[in-house]
Short mmCIF file of C-alpha atoms and ligand atoms in Angstrom, two decimals:
data_model
loop_
_atom_site.label_atom_id
_atom_site.label_comp_id
_atom_site.label_asym_id
_atom_site.label_seq_id
_atom_site.Cartn_x
_atom_site.Cartn_y
_atom_site.Cartn_z
CA MET A 1 68.64 -50.17 -89.25
CA ARG A 2 69.44 -51.15 -85.67
CA THR A 3 66.52 -52.01 -83.38
CA PRO A 4 66.87 -49.91 -80.22
CA VAL A 5 67.24 -51.63 -76.84
CA ILE A 6 66.11 -50.20 -73.53
CA ALA A 7 67.40 -52.31 -70.63
CA GLY A 8 66.69 -51.77 -66.94
CA ASN A 9 69.30 -52.67 -64.34
CA TRP A 10 67.55 -53.08 -61.02
CA LYS A 11 70.80 -53.60 -59.10
CA MET A 12 70.10 -54.94 -55.55
CA TYR A 13 66.52 -53.68 -55.45
CA LYS A 14 63.19 -55.51 -55.33
CA THR A 15 62.19 -58.84 -53.85
CA ALA A 16 60.64 -61.49 -56.10
CA ARG A 17 57.16 -60.29 -55.16
CA GLU A 18 58.00 -56.65 -55.86
CA ALA A 19 59.67 -57.56 -59.15
CA GLY A 20 56.61 -59.49 -60.31
CA GLU A 21 54.32 -56.57 -59.44
CA THR A 22 56.48 -54.01 -61.26
CA ILE A 23 56.87 -56.15 -64.37
CA ARG A 24 53.14 -56.82 -64.60
CA LEU A 25 52.54 -53.05 -64.50
CA LEU A 26 55.31 -52.44 -67.03
CA CYS A 27 53.99 -55.08 -69.45
CA ASP A 28 50.60 -53.33 -69.52
CA LEU A 29 52.20 -49.93 -70.06
CA VAL A 30 54.45 -51.01 -72.95
CA ALA A 31 52.00 -53.36 -74.64
CA ASP A 32 51.88 -51.01 -77.66
CA VAL A 33 55.58 -50.16 -77.86
CA SER A 34 56.79 -51.94 -80.98
CA GLY A 35 60.21 -51.51 -82.56
CA VAL A 36 62.11 -51.40 -79.26
CA GLU A 37 63.59 -54.35 -77.40
CA ILE A 38 62.76 -53.97 -73.71
CA VAL A 39 64.76 -55.88 -71.10
CA VAL A 40 64.50 -55.86 -67.32
CA CYS A 41 67.35 -57.22 -65.19
CA PRO A 42 66.27 -57.93 -61.58
CA PRO A 43 68.38 -59.63 -58.90
CA PHE A 44 68.92 -63.41 -59.35
CA THR A 45 66.35 -64.24 -56.68
CA ALA A 46 63.61 -62.45 -58.63
CA LEU A 47 64.36 -64.01 -62.03
CA PRO A 48 61.68 -66.76 -61.89
CA ALA A 49 58.97 -64.29 -60.78
CA ALA A 50 60.12 -61.80 -63.42
CA VAL A 51 60.03 -64.39 -66.21
CA GLU A 52 56.57 -65.51 -65.11
CA ALA A 53 55.26 -61.93 -64.97
CA ALA A 54 56.72 -61.10 -68.41
CA ARG A 55 55.45 -64.24 -70.17
CA GLY A 56 53.73 -63.46 -73.45
CA SER A 57 54.66 -59.75 -73.26
CA ARG A 58 57.16 -57.51 -75.06
CA VAL A 59 59.44 -57.51 -72.02
CA ALA A 60 62.50 -59.78 -71.87
CA VAL A 61 64.28 -60.64 -68.63
CA GLY A 62 68.02 -60.61 -67.96
CA ALA A 63 70.47 -61.26 -65.14
CA GLN A 64 72.97 -58.70 -63.85
CA ASP A 65 76.06 -60.91 -63.77
CA CYS A 66 77.17 -64.53 -64.14
CA HIS A 67 80.15 -66.82 -63.68
CA TRP A 68 82.09 -67.93 -66.75
CA GLU A 69 82.21 -71.63 -65.83
CA LYS A 70 79.22 -73.89 -66.46
CA ALA A 71 79.45 -75.38 -62.96
CA GLY A 72 82.03 -75.82 -60.21
CA ALA A 73 83.19 -75.03 -56.69
CA PHE A 74 82.50 -71.29 -56.79
CA THR A 75 80.49 -70.54 -53.67
CA GLY A 76 77.87 -67.85 -54.16
CA GLU A 77 78.22 -67.70 -57.93
CA VAL A 78 75.59 -68.36 -60.61
CA ALA A 79 76.35 -70.05 -63.93
CA VAL A 80 74.85 -69.04 -67.27
CA PRO A 81 73.03 -72.37 -67.88
CA MET A 82 71.22 -71.80 -64.56
CA ILE A 83 70.12 -68.38 -65.74
CA ALA A 84 69.10 -69.74 -69.16
CA GLU A 85 67.02 -72.52 -67.62
CA LEU A 86 64.93 -69.92 -65.77
CA GLY A 87 63.95 -68.34 -69.08
CA ALA A 88 66.13 -65.23 -68.96
CA SER A 89 67.53 -64.10 -72.31
CA HIS A 90 70.12 -61.44 -71.43
CA VAL A 91 73.01 -61.02 -68.98
CA ILE A 92 74.70 -57.73 -68.05
CA VAL A 93 78.48 -58.25 -67.97
CA GLY A 94 81.23 -55.93 -66.72
CA HIS A 95 79.03 -53.35 -65.01
CA SER A 96 81.21 -50.70 -63.39
CA GLU A 97 79.86 -51.63 -59.94
CA ARG A 98 81.16 -55.18 -60.54
CA ARG A 99 84.50 -53.76 -61.71
CA GLN A 100 84.71 -51.34 -58.76
CA TYR A 101 83.53 -53.54 -55.86
CA PHE A 102 83.91 -57.16 -56.98
CA GLY A 103 87.17 -57.35 -58.92
CA GLU A 104 85.72 -57.62 -62.43
CA THR A 105 88.44 -57.10 -65.04
CA ASP A 106 88.57 -56.97 -68.82
CA ALA A 107 89.81 -60.58 -68.73
CA THR A 108 86.81 -61.80 -66.72
CA VAL A 109 84.48 -59.79 -68.94
CA ASP A 110 85.92 -61.62 -71.94
CA LYS A 111 85.29 -65.02 -70.31
CA LYS A 112 81.78 -64.11 -69.14
CA VAL A 113 80.74 -62.77 -72.55
CA GLU A 114 81.98 -66.02 -74.08
CA ALA A 115 79.93 -68.06 -71.58
CA VAL A 116 76.77 -66.01 -72.20
CA LEU A 117 77.08 -66.39 -75.97
CA ALA A 118 77.82 -70.11 -75.66
CA ALA A 119 74.52 -70.56 -73.84
CA GLY A 120 72.66 -68.71 -76.60
CA LEU A 121 71.91 -65.65 -74.47
CA CYS A 122 72.61 -61.97 -75.20
CA PRO A 123 75.38 -60.25 -73.25
CA ILE A 124 74.99 -56.55 -72.48
CA ALA A 125 78.66 -55.73 -71.99
CA CYS A 126 79.48 -52.49 -70.16
CA VAL A 127 82.45 -50.22 -70.75
CA GLY A 128 83.17 -46.75 -69.43
CA GLU A 129 85.72 -44.40 -67.94
CA THR A 130 85.96 -42.99 -64.41
CA LEU A 131 85.89 -39.26 -63.73
CA LYS A 132 89.63 -39.33 -63.01
CA GLU A 133 90.30 -40.99 -66.36
CA ARG A 134 88.09 -38.47 -68.20
CA GLU A 135 89.76 -35.52 -66.50
CA ALA A 136 93.16 -36.94 -67.41
CA GLY A 137 92.12 -37.09 -71.08
CA GLN A 138 92.24 -40.90 -71.06
CA THR A 139 88.61 -41.63 -71.97
CA LEU A 140 89.14 -43.07 -75.44
CA ALA A 141 92.31 -44.94 -74.44
CA VAL A 142 90.48 -46.62 -71.53
CA LEU A 143 87.56 -47.58 -73.76
CA GLU A 144 89.90 -48.94 -76.41
CA ARG A 145 91.60 -51.13 -73.78
CA GLN A 146 88.26 -52.37 -72.43
CA VAL A 147 87.07 -53.27 -75.94
CA ARG A 148 90.34 -54.84 -77.12
CA ASP A 149 90.85 -56.91 -73.93
CA GLY A 150 87.24 -57.69 -73.03
CA LEU A 151 85.15 -57.72 -76.18
CA ALA A 152 87.27 -57.95 -79.33
CA ARG A 153 86.85 -61.71 -79.79
CA HIS A 154 83.07 -61.42 -79.61
CA LEU A 155 82.33 -58.34 -81.71
CA GLY A 156 81.23 -60.38 -84.70
CA THR A 157 78.47 -62.07 -82.72
CA ARG A 158 75.15 -60.42 -83.45
CA ALA A 159 73.73 -61.14 -79.99
CA LEU A 160 76.33 -58.89 -78.34
CA VAL A 161 75.07 -55.52 -77.12
CA VAL A 162 77.55 -52.95 -75.78
CA ALA A 163 76.67 -50.34 -73.17
CA TYR A 164 78.77 -47.20 -72.77
CA GLU A 165 78.41 -46.18 -69.14
CA PRO A 166 80.66 -43.36 -67.96
CA VAL A 167 81.26 -44.28 -64.31
CA TRP A 168 80.88 -40.65 -63.23
CA ALA A 169 77.33 -40.62 -64.60
CA ILE A 170 76.04 -43.77 -62.90
CA GLY A 171 73.67 -43.06 -60.05
CA THR A 172 74.92 -39.48 -59.78
CA GLY A 173 72.16 -37.64 -61.64
CA LYS A 174 74.90 -36.34 -63.97
CA THR A 175 74.12 -37.51 -67.51
CA ALA A 176 76.71 -37.23 -70.24
CA THR A 177 75.62 -34.62 -72.76
CA PRO A 178 74.29 -36.04 -76.02
CA ALA A 179 77.46 -34.74 -77.71
CA GLN A 180 79.72 -36.49 -75.16
CA ALA A 181 77.80 -39.74 -75.63
CA GLN A 182 77.88 -39.46 -79.42
CA GLU A 183 81.63 -38.83 -79.43
CA VAL A 184 82.27 -42.06 -77.52
CA HIS A 185 79.66 -44.13 -79.37
CA ALA A 186 81.12 -43.05 -82.73
CA PHE A 187 84.58 -43.96 -81.45
CA LEU A 188 83.36 -47.40 -80.32
CA ARG A 189 81.72 -48.03 -83.69
CA LYS A 190 84.87 -46.98 -85.56
CA LEU A 191 87.00 -49.22 -83.34
CA THR A 192 84.58 -52.10 -83.98
CA ALA A 193 84.93 -51.52 -87.73
CA LYS A 194 88.71 -51.68 -87.36
CA LEU A 195 88.61 -54.88 -85.30
CA ALA A 196 85.72 -56.76 -86.92
CA GLY A 197 84.78 -55.01 -90.14
CA GLN A 198 82.29 -52.32 -91.17
CA PRO A 199 79.20 -54.59 -91.44
CA VAL A 200 79.69 -55.73 -87.83
CA ALA A 201 80.15 -52.13 -86.71
CA ASP A 202 77.03 -51.03 -88.59
CA GLY A 203 74.94 -53.72 -86.87
CA LEU A 204 76.28 -53.34 -83.32
CA ARG A 205 73.82 -51.88 -80.81
CA ILE A 206 75.58 -49.45 -78.47
CA LEU A 207 73.51 -48.29 -75.50
CA TYR A 208 74.18 -45.27 -73.32
CA GLY A 209 73.90 -45.64 -69.54
CA GLY A 210 74.32 -43.13 -66.74
CA SER A 211 71.43 -41.34 -65.00
CA VAL A 212 69.08 -41.73 -67.99
CA LYS A 213 65.66 -40.30 -67.16
CA PRO A 214 62.42 -39.89 -69.14
CA ASP A 215 63.36 -36.27 -69.88
CA THR A 216 66.92 -37.00 -71.06
CA ILE A 217 66.48 -40.10 -73.23
CA SER A 218 65.10 -38.32 -76.31
CA ALA A 219 68.10 -36.04 -76.82
CA LEU A 220 70.50 -38.95 -76.29
CA MET A 221 68.61 -41.18 -78.71
CA ALA A 222 68.59 -38.40 -81.32
CA GLU A 223 72.33 -39.00 -81.74
CA PRO A 224 73.06 -41.28 -84.69
CA ASP A 225 75.23 -43.79 -82.81
CA VAL A 226 73.12 -44.09 -79.65
CA ASP A 227 70.97 -47.21 -80.03
CA GLY A 228 69.27 -47.31 -76.67
CA GLY A 229 69.79 -47.03 -72.95
CA LEU A 230 70.89 -49.04 -69.94
CA VAL A 231 68.83 -47.52 -67.16
CA GLY A 232 69.37 -47.96 -63.40
CA GLY A 233 67.36 -45.82 -60.99
CA ALA A 234 64.69 -44.73 -63.47
CA SER A 235 63.90 -48.33 -64.40
CA LEU A 236 62.65 -49.22 -60.91
CA ASP A 237 59.38 -47.41 -61.45
CA ALA A 238 57.21 -48.97 -64.18
CA ALA A 239 55.74 -45.66 -65.36
CA SER A 240 59.10 -43.93 -65.64
CA PHE A 241 60.70 -46.89 -67.43
CA ALA A 242 57.74 -47.19 -69.81
CA LYS A 243 58.08 -43.49 -70.64
CA ILE A 244 61.73 -44.05 -71.54
CA CYS A 245 60.70 -46.92 -73.84
CA PHE A 246 58.10 -44.72 -75.57
CA CYS A 247 60.60 -41.86 -76.07
CA ALA A 248 63.21 -44.26 -77.47
CA ARG A 249 60.76 -45.59 -80.02
CA ALA A 250 59.58 -42.12 -81.02
CA GLN A 251 63.16 -40.94 -81.57
CA LYS A 252 64.28 -43.84 -83.80
CA GLN A 253 61.15 -44.24 -85.95
C1 PEP B 1 73.27 -48.53 -64.25
O1 PEP B 1 73.12 -49.07 -63.17
O2 PEP B 1 73.70 -49.18 -65.23
C2 PEP B 1 72.92 -47.12 -64.38
C3 PEP B 1 73.15 -46.52 -65.52
O3 PEP B 1 72.36 -46.53 -63.27
P1 PEP B 1 71.64 -45.08 -63.22
O4 PEP B 1 70.71 -45.00 -64.40
O5 PEP B 1 70.93 -45.06 -61.93
O6 PEP B 1 72.72 -44.05 -63.33
#
């Protein structure tokens, strides 16, 4: 039995004050949601306020990126020990916006996941194909490359969470159908079994991300290999995100 995870990626939205307000509201709304891990990932600047607002609640706090070195001359970057010291427990790695705009590669994903695990935090590692790759019939080949080059070494680590995020579905309002998500999630689980063994594959949480909304999460979560969601836009509003958490729990009980 895999405990579902619902994680919110706030991207470059919300000041520290706004983040604190939203998380306080969210904590009240999800106080009764057991059996689902709930994570909110605000911008770096809001992490201390987010951790403070979430203290003693069911809500965990994560960062959206990190550097792979512990310290060094890397202007503008943030190291995992800095994130850990603030009380965050998760780090999103390899988001498609990082890959598209900031030069993230499978090789840097591999190093970042290693750094997150070394600090005792949970990486939420993102993989996913572009529309062009899907239309060219390359979806599974692209995912296999991203897993082999970015994640293979870490698959046996229980803290690792994988998020399948088709790039064409992120922020577009176009969700993958439950069948499309299930096809990819089943493929990722099978590949994990091949690379790290069946018990690892059976325990790996694979989230779906891409325009998840309160009215689409239930059908996605009804699929056997969908273990939760990575939610962008719909996680910015506490009520909408809480609804997604409730639906996720209802579906996997
Ligand atoms: C994301 O940012 O990871 C994401 C899935 O965004 P959205 O839900 O807005 O598509």
